Tab-separated table of C-alpha atoms (C1' of nucleotides) in Angstrom:
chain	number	residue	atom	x	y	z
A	1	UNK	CA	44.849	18.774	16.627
A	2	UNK	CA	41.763	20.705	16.250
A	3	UNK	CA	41.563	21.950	12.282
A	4	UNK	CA	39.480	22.313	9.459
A	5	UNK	CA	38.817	18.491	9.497
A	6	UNK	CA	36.569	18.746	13.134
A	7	UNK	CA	33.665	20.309	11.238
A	8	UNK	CA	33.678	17.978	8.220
A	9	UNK	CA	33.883	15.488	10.939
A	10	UNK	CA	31.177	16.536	12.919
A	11	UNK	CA	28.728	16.650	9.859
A	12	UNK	CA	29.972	12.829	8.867
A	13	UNK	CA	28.644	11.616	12.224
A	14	UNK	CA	25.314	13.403	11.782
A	15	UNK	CA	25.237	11.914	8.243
A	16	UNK	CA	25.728	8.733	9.143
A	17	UNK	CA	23.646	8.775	12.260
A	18	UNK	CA	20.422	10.000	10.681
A	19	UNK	CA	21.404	7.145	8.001
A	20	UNK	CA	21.748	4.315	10.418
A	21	UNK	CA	18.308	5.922	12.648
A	22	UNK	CA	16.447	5.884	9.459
A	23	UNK	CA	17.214	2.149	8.501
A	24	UNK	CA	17.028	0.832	12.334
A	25	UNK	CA	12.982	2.222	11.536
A	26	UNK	CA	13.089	0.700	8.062
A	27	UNK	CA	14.448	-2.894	9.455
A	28	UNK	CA	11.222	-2.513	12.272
A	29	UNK	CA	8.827	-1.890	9.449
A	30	UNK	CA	9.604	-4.824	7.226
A	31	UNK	CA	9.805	-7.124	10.415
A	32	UNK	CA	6.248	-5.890	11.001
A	33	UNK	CA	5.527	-6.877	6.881
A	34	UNK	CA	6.916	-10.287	7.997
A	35	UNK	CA	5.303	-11.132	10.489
A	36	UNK	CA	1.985	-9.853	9.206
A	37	UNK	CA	2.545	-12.178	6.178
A	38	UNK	CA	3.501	-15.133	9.269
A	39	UNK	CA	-0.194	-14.487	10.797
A	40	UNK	CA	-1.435	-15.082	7.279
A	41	UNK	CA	0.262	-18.109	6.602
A	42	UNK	CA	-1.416	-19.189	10.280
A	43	UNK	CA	-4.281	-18.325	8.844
A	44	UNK	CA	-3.680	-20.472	5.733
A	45	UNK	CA	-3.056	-17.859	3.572
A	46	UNK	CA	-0.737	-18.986	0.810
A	47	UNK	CA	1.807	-16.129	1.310
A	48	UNK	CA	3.604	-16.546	-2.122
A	49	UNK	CA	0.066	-15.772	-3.914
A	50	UNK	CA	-0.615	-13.449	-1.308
A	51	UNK	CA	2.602	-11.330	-2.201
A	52	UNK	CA	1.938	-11.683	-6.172
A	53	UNK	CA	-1.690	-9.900	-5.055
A	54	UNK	CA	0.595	-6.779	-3.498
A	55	UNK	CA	2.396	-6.717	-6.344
A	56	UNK	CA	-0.024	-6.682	-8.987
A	57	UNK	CA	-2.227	-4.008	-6.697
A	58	UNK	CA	1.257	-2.397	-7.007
A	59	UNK	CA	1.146	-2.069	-10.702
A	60	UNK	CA	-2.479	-1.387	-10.692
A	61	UNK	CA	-1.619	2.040	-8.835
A	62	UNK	CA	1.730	2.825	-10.578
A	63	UNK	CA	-0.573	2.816	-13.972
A	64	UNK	CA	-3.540	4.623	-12.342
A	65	UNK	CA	-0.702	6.906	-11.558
A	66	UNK	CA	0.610	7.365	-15.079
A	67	UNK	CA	-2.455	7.694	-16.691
A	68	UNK	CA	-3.665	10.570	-13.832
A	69	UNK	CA	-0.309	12.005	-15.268
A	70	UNK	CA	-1.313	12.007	-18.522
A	71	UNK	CA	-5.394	13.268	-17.933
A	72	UNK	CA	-3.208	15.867	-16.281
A	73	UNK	CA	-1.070	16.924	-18.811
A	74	UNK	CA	-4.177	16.832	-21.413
A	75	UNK	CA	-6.248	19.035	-19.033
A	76	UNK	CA	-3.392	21.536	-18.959
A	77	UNK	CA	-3.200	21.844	-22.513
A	78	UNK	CA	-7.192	21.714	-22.447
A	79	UNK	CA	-6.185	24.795	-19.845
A	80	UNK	CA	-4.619	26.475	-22.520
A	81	UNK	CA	-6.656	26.037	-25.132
A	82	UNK	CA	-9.875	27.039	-23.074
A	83	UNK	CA	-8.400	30.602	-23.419
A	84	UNK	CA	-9.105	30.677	-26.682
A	85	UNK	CA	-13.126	30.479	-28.257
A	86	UNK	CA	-12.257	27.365	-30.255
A	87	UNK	CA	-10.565	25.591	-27.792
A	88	UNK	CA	-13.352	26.227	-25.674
A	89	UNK	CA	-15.799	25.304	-28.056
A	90	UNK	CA	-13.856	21.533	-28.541
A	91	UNK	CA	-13.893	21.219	-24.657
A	92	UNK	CA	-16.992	21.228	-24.480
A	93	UNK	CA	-18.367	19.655	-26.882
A	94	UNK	CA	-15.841	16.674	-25.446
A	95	UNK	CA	-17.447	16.972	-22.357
A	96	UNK	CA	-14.292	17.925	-20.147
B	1	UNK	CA	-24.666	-12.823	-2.347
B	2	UNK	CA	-23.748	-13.557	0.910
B	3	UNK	CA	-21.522	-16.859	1.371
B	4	UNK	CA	-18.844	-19.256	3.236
B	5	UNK	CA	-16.422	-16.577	1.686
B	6	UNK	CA	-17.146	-13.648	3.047
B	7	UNK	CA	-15.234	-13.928	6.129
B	8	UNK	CA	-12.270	-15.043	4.531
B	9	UNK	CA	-12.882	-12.118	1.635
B	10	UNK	CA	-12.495	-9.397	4.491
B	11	UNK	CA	-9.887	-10.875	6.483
B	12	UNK	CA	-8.014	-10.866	3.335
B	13	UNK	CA	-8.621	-7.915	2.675
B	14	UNK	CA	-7.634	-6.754	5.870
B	15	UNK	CA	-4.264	-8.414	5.392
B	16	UNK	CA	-3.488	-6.780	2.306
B	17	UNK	CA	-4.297	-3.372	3.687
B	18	UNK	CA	-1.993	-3.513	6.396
B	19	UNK	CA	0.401	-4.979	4.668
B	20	UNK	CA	-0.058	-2.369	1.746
B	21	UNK	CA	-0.027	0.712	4.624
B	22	UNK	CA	3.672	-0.927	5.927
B	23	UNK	CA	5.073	-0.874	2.823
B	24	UNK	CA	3.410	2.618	2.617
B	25	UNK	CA	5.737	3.705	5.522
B	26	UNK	CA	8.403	1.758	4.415
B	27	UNK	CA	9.307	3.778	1.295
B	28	UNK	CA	8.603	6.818	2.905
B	29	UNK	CA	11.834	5.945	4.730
B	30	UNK	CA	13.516	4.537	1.928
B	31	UNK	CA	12.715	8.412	0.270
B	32	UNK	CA	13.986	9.829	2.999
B	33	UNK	CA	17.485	7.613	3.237
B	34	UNK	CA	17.492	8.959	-0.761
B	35	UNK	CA	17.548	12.298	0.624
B	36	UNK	CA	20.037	12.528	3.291
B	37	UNK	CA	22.704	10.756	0.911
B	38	UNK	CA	21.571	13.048	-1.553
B	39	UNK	CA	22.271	16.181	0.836
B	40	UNK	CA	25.209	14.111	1.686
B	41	UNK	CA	26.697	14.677	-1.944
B	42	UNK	CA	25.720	17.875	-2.017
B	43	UNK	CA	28.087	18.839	0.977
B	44	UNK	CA	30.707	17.460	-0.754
B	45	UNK	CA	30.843	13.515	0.535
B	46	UNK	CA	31.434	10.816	-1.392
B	47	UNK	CA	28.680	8.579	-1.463
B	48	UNK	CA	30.231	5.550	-2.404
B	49	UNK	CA	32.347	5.536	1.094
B	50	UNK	CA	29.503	6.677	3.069
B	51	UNK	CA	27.583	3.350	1.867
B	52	UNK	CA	30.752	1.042	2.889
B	53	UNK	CA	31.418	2.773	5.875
B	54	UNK	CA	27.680	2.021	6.985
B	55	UNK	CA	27.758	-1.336	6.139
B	56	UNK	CA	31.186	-1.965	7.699
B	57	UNK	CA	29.696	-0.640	11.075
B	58	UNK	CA	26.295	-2.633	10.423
B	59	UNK	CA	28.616	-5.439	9.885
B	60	UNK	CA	30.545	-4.645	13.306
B	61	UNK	CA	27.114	-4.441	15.101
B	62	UNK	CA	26.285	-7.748	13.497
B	63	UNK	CA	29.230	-9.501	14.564
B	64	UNK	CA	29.086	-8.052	18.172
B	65	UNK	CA	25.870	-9.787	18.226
B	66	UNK	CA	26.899	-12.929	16.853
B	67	UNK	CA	29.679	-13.679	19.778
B	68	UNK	CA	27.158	-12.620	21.905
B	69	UNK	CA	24.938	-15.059	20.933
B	70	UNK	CA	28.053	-17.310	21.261
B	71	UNK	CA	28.846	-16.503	24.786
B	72	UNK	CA	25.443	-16.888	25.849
B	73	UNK	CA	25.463	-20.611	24.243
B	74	UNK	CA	29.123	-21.639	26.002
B	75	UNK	CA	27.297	-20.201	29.084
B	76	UNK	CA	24.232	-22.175	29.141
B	77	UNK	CA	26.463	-25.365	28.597
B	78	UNK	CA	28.813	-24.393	31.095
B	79	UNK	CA	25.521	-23.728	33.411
B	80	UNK	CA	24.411	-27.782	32.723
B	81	UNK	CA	28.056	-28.588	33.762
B	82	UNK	CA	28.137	-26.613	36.946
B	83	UNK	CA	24.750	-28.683	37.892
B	84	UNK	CA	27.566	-31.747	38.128
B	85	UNK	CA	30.336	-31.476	40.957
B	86	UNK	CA	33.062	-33.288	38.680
B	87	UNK	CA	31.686	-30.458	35.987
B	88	UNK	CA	32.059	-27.633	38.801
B	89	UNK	CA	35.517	-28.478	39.637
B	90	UNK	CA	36.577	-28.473	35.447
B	91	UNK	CA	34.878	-25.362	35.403
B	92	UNK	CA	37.262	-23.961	38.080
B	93	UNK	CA	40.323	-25.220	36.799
B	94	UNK	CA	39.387	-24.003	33.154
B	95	UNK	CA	39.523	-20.545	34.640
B	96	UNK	CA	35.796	-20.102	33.579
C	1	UNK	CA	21.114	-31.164	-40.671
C	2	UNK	CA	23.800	-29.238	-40.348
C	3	UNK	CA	22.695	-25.274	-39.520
C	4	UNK	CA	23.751	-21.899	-38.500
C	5	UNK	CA	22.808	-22.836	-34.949
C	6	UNK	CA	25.285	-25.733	-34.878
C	7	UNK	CA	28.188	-23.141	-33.427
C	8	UNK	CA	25.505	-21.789	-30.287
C	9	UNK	CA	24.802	-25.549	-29.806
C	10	UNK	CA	27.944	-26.361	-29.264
C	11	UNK	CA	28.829	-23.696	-27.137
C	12	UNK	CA	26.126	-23.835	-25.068
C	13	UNK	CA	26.344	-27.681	-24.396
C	14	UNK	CA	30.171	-26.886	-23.126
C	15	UNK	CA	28.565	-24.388	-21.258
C	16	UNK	CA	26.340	-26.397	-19.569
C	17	UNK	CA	28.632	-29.396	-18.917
C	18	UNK	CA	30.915	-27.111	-17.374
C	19	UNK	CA	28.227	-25.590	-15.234
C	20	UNK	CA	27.047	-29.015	-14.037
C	21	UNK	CA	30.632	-30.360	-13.808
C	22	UNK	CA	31.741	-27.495	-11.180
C	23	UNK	CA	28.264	-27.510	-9.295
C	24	UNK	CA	29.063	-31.300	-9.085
C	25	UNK	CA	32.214	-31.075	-7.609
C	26	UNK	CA	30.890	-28.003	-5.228
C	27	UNK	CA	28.338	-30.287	-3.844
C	28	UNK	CA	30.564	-33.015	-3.312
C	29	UNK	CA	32.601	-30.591	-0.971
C	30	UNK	CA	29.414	-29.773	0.316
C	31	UNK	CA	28.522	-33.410	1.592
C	32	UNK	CA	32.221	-33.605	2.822
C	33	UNK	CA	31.308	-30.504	4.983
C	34	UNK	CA	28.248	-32.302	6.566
C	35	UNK	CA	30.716	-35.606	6.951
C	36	UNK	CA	32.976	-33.421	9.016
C	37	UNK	CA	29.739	-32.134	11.407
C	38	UNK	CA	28.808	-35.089	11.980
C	39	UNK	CA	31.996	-36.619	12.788
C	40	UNK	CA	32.482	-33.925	15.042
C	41	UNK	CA	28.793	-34.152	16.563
C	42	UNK	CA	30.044	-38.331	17.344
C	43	UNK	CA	33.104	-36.918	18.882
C	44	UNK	CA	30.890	-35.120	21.363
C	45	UNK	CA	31.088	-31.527	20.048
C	46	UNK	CA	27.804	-28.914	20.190
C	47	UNK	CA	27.368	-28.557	16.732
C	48	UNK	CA	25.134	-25.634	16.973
C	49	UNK	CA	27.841	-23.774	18.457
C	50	UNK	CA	30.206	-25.013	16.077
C	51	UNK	CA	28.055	-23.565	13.618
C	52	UNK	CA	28.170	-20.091	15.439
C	53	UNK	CA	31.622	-20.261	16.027
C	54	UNK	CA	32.185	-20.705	12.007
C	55	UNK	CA	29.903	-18.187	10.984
C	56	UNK	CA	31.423	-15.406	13.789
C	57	UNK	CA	34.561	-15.990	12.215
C	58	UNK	CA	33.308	-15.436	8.793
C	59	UNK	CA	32.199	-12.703	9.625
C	60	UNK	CA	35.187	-11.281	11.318
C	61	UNK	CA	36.963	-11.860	8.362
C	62	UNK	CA	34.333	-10.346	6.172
C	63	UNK	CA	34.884	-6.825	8.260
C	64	UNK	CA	38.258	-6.789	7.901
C	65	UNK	CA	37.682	-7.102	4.523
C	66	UNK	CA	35.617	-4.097	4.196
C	67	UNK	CA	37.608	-2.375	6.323
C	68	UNK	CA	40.307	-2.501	4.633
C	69	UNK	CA	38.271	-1.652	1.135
C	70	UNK	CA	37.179	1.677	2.541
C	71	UNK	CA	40.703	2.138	3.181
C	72	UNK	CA	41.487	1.379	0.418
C	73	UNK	CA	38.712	4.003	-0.987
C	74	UNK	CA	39.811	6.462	1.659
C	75	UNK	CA	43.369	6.113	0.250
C	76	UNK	CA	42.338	6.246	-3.214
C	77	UNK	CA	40.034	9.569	-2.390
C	78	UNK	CA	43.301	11.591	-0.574
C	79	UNK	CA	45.524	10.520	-3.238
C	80	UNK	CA	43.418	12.172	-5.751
C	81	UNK	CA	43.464	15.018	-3.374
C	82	UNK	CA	47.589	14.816	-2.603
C	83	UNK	CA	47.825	15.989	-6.624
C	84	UNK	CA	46.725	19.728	-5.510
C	85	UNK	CA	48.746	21.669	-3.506
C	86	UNK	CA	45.720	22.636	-1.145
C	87	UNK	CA	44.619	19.197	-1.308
C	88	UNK	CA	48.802	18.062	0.010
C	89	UNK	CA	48.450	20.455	3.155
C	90	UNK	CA	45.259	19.458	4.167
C	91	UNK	CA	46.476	15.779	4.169
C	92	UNK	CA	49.853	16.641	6.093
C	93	UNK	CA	47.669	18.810	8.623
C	94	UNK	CA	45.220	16.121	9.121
C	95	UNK	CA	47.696	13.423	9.820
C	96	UNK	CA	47.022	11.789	6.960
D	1	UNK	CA	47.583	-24.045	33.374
D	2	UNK	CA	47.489	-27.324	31.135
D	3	UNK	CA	44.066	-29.541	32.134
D	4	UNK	CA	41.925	-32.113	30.240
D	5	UNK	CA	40.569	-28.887	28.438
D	6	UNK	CA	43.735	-29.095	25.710
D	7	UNK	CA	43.141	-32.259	24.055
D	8	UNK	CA	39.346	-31.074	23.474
D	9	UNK	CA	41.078	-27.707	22.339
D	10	UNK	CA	43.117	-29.080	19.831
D	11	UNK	CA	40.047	-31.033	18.494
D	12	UNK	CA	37.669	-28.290	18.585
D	13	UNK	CA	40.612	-26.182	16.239
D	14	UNK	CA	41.321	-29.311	14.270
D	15	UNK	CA	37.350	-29.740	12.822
D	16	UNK	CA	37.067	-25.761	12.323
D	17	UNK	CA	40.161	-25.493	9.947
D	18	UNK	CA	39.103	-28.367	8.358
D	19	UNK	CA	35.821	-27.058	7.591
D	20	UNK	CA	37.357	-23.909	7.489
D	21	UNK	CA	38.686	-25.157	4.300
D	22	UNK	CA	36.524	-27.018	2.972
D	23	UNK	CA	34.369	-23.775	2.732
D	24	UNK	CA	37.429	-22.127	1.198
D	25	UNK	CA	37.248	-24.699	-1.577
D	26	UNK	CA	33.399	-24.318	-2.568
D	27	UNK	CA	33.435	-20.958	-2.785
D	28	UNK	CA	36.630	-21.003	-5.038
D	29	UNK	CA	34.207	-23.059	-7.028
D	30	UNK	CA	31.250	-20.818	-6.747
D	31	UNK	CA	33.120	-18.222	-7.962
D	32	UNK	CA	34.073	-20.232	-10.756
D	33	UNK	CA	30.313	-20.793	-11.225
D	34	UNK	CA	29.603	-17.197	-11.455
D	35	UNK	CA	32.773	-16.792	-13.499
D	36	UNK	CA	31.157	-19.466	-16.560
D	37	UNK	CA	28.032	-17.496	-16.261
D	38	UNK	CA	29.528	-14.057	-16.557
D	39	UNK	CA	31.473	-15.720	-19.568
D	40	UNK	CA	28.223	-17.035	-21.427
D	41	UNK	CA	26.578	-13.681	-20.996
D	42	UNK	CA	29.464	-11.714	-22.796
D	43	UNK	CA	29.105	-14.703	-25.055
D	44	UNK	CA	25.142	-13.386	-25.876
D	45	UNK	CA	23.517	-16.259	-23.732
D	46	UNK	CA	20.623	-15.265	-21.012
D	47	UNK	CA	21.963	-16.321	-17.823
D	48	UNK	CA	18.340	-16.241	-16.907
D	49	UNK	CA	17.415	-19.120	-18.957
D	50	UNK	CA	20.801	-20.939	-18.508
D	51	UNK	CA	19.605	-21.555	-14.914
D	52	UNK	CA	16.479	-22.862	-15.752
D	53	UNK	CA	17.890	-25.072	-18.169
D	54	UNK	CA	20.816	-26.289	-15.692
D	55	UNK	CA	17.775	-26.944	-12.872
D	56	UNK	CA	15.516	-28.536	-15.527
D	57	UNK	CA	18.559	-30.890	-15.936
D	58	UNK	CA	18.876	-31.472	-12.383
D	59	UNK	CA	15.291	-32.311	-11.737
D	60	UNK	CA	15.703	-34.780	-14.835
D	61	UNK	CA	18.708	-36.288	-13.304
D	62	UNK	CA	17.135	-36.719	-9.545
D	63	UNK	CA	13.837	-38.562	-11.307
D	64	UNK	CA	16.090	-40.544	-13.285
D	65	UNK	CA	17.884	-41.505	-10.186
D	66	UNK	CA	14.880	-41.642	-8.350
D	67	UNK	CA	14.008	-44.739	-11.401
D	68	UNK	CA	16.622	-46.037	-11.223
D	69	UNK	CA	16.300	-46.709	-7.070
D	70	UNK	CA	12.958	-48.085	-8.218
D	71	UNK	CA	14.492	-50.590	-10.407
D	72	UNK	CA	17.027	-51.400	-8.433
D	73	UNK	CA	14.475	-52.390	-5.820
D	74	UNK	CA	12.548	-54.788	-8.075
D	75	UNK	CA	15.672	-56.158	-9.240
D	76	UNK	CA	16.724	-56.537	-5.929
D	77	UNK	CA	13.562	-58.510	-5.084
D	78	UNK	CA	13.915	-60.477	-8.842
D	79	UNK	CA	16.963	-61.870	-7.446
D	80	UNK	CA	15.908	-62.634	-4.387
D	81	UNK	CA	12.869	-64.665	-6.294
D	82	UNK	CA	15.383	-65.816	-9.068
D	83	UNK	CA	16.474	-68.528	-5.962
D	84	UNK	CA	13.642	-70.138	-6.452
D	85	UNK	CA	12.681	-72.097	-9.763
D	86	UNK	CA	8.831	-70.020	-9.905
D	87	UNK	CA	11.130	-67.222	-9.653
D	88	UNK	CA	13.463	-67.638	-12.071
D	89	UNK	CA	10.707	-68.324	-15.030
D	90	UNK	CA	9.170	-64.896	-14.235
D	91	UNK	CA	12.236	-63.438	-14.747
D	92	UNK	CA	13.151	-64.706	-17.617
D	93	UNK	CA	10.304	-64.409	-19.014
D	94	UNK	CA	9.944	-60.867	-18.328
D	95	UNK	CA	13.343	-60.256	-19.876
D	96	UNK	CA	14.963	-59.550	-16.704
E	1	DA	C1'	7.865	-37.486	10.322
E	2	DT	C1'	7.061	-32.694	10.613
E	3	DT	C1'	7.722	-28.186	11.705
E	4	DG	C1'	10.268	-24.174	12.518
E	5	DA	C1'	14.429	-21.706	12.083
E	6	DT	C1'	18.703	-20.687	9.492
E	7	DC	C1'	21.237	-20.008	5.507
E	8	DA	C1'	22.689	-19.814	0.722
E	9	DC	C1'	20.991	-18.747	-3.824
E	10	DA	C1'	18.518	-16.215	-7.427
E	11	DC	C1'	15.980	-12.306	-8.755
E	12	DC	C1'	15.153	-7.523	-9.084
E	13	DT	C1'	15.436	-3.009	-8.120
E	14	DT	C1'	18.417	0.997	-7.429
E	15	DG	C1'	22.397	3.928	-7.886
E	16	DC	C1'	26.157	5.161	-10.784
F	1	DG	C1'	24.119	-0.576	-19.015
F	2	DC	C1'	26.444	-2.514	-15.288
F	3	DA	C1'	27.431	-3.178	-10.596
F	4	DA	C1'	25.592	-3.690	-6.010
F	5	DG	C1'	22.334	-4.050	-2.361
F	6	DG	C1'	18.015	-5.583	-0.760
F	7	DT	C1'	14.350	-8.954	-0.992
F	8	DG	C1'	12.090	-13.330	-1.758
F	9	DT	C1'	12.517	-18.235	-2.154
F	10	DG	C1'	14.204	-22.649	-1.675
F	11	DA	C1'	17.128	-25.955	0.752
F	12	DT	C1'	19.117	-27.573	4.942
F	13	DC	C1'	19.380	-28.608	9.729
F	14	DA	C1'	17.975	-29.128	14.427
F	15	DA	C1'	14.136	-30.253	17.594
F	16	DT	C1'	9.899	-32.348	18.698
DNA sequence: ATTGATCACACCTTGC
DNA sequence: GCAAGGTGTGATCAAT
């Protein structure tokens, strides 16, 4: 019964394969996060403090982020402005 | 200022960087799940039955496992009987 | 003192009792669970693969229940599908 | 092919639909947990805080409990001194 | 008694 | 904004 339905059928096993392949290398990577966090407790880390650290480094990086997005977004406008003598002159004399 | 806590300063550190670069890895492979249901839609599937369908066969896998796991348990008992002749000969007769 | 929070009190104290009067009775079905291990454990069974043996069954159960959900989805999907005339011939072609 | 194995059979089925069961039963009530919950939320309560209420209670409850084993140890050992006539002053004295 | 493993529960993020 | 899935945590149970 070979129809339209083999193609559709074909791509829904790719699908799902490369689905299942990508989180069989997702599961490997957070055993490895376990098990790094099991060596620390060994090592008398205290692993609940130890994960609040990754988080707040976390949120550290996520605002470093936003604010590069917004020195960004000035520096374009800046951009913009430079083309013109008096938005040149207030870039400089802001020291960008 | 060199001190008692310097070793302990740069193994944690070393900690958190690994466990910082898995995480790293791990959401590049969470990004990339994102995009291959995302293509997914695209071409027309429903999303919604991919994700049960890929549970449903993780489940599957899972449960395979589990009477696996089982088997190998009623086997290792049924290996302590065999070590007994009056467990040998229930063995037999059991049909195992 | 009789106040405007009197009502929220109220409610939330039912609330609450009725919280803690379920959880009670859950964990007295809890301990009758453990009775019944242990009863079993003095009657000479392995409780660990009891254990196993309940949770493979669980989980058999829980597949066939997600099974039949995506079948349920599936069904749901084609029937939006049987309502065009393409969509009816595609079905009856596929074997649907 | 009926052997010793039967009785043991019947057992082993007996204790897993009785546990069988009993699981049935506390999750009916765990649902009914969630269901009270769900309830107060619609109702404008934070679900969030509910908890921590219902496990502040708890904790109350076990250190009550946990006094009340205390006292019922002294008590136990007032009575044991009440059979003696040195014993029975202190007690009375003390109110017991 | 303690420790390690297993499991249920609660929280939180993500997709819809 | 809600529903759901994944993740972290706490409790429970066996083994030493």
């Amino acid at each position: 019964m070979p129809g339209i339905g083999d193609n559709l059928k074909a791509e829904l096993k790719a699908v799902i394969e490369r689905i299942e392949r990508l989180e069989e290398q997702k599961k490997l990577i957070a055993d490895d996060i376990k098990e790094v966090y099991a060596e620390a407790k060994s090592a008398g880390f205290d692993t609940k403090i130890l994960r609040k650290v990754i988080t707040a480094r976390k949120k550290s990086a996520e605002e470093r982020a936003e604010e590069a997005a917004i020195l960004e977004t000035y520096l374009a406008a800046l951009g913009d402005l430079a083309d013109t003598p008096l938005g040149r002159a207030a870039v400089e004399r802001d020291g960008f």
